[in-house]
């Protein structure tokens, strides 16, 4: 199986992006990103890279929405699955 396909399958199973109602501003949208992985350092690194990629994408959209991080990634003490 090609490595790209393996990576895609892992991400589909372990990566979650969920809408989140954390803002009281009209028209504002928020979402929560989490990645399930036994190595908590790697899981946090994946989330941080995704947030950075979202930020770069938004920054390239002239006149588009702004992006801010509402809460820094939380490092669980142990895997939660």
CSV table of C-alpha atoms in Angstrom, one decimal:
chain,number,residue,atom,x,y,z
A,1,UNK,CA,0.0,0.0,0.0
A,2,UNK,CA,1.5,3.4,-0.9
A,3,UNK,CA,2.5,5.6,2.1
A,4,UNK,CA,0.1,8.4,0.9
A,5,UNK,CA,-2.8,6.0,1.2
A,6,UNK,CA,-1.7,4.8,4.7
A,7,UNK,CA,-1.4,8.4,5.9
A,8,UNK,CA,-4.8,9.3,4.5
A,9,UNK,CA,-6.4,6.3,6.3
A,10,UNK,CA,-4.7,7.2,9.6
A,11,UNK,CA,-5.9,10.8,9.3
A,12,UNK,CA,-9.4,9.8,8.4
A,13,UNK,CA,-9.6,7.7,11.5
A,14,UNK,CA,-7.8,9.9,14.0
A,15,UNK,CA,-8.2,13.5,12.9
A,16,UNK,CA,-11.3,15.3,14.1
A,17,UNK,CA,-12.5,18.8,13.2
A,18,UNK,CA,-15.7,19.8,14.9
A,19,UNK,CA,-17.7,23.0,14.8
A,20,UNK,CA,-17.6,24.7,18.2
A,21,UNK,CA,-19.8,27.5,19.5
A,22,UNK,CA,-17.3,29.5,21.5
A,23,UNK,CA,-17.9,33.0,20.2
A,24,UNK,CA,-20.8,35.3,20.9
A,25,UNK,CA,-19.9,37.6,18.0
A,26,UNK,CA,-22.5,37.5,15.1
A,27,UNK,CA,-21.1,35.7,12.1
A,28,UNK,CA,-18.1,34.3,14.0
A,29,UNK,CA,-17.3,30.6,13.5
A,30,UNK,CA,-15.1,28.4,15.6
A,31,UNK,CA,-14.0,24.8,15.4
A,32,UNK,CA,-12.1,22.3,17.5
A,33,UNK,CA,-9.3,20.2,16.1
A,34,UNK,CA,-8.0,17.1,17.7
A,35,UNK,CA,-5.8,14.2,16.7
A,36,UNK,CA,-5.8,10.8,18.5
A,37,UNK,CA,-2.4,9.3,18.7
A,38,UNK,CA,-0.6,7.3,21.4
A,39,UNK,CA,2.4,9.7,21.4
A,40,UNK,CA,1.1,12.9,22.8
A,41,UNK,CA,4.0,15.0,21.5
A,42,UNK,CA,3.4,13.9,18.0
A,43,UNK,CA,-0.4,14.4,18.4
A,44,UNK,CA,0.2,18.0,19.5
A,45,UNK,CA,2.6,18.6,16.7
A,46,UNK,CA,0.0,17.5,14.2
A,47,UNK,CA,-2.6,19.8,15.6
A,48,UNK,CA,-0.1,22.7,15.7
A,49,UNK,CA,0.8,22.2,12.0
A,50,UNK,CA,-2.8,22.0,11.0
A,51,UNK,CA,-3.6,25.3,12.8
A,52,UNK,CA,-0.6,26.9,11.1
A,53,UNK,CA,-1.7,25.6,7.7
A,54,UNK,CA,-5.2,27.1,8.3
A,55,UNK,CA,-3.6,30.4,9.3
A,56,UNK,CA,-1.5,30.5,6.1
A,57,UNK,CA,-4.5,29.7,4.0
A,58,UNK,CA,-6.6,32.4,5.6
A,59,UNK,CA,-3.7,34.9,5.3
A,60,UNK,CA,-3.6,34.4,1.6
A,61,UNK,CA,-7.2,35.4,1.2
A,62,UNK,CA,-7.3,39.1,0.6
A,63,UNK,CA,-10.2,40.7,2.3
A,64,UNK,CA,-11.2,37.3,3.7
A,65,UNK,CA,-11.9,36.3,7.3
A,66,UNK,CA,-9.3,36.5,10.1
A,67,UNK,CA,-8.2,33.6,12.1
A,68,UNK,CA,-7.3,33.5,15.8
A,69,UNK,CA,-6.5,30.7,18.2
A,70,UNK,CA,-9.0,30.7,21.1
A,71,UNK,CA,-7.2,28.1,23.1
A,72,UNK,CA,-3.7,26.6,22.8
A,73,UNK,CA,-3.5,22.9,22.3
A,74,UNK,CA,-4.0,20.9,25.5
A,75,UNK,CA,-1.6,18.2,26.2
A,76,UNK,CA,-3.4,15.2,27.8
A,77,UNK,CA,-1.4,13.2,30.3
A,78,UNK,CA,-2.4,9.9,28.8
A,79,UNK,CA,-4.1,8.9,25.6
A,80,UNK,CA,-7.9,9.2,25.9
A,81,UNK,CA,-8.9,6.4,23.6
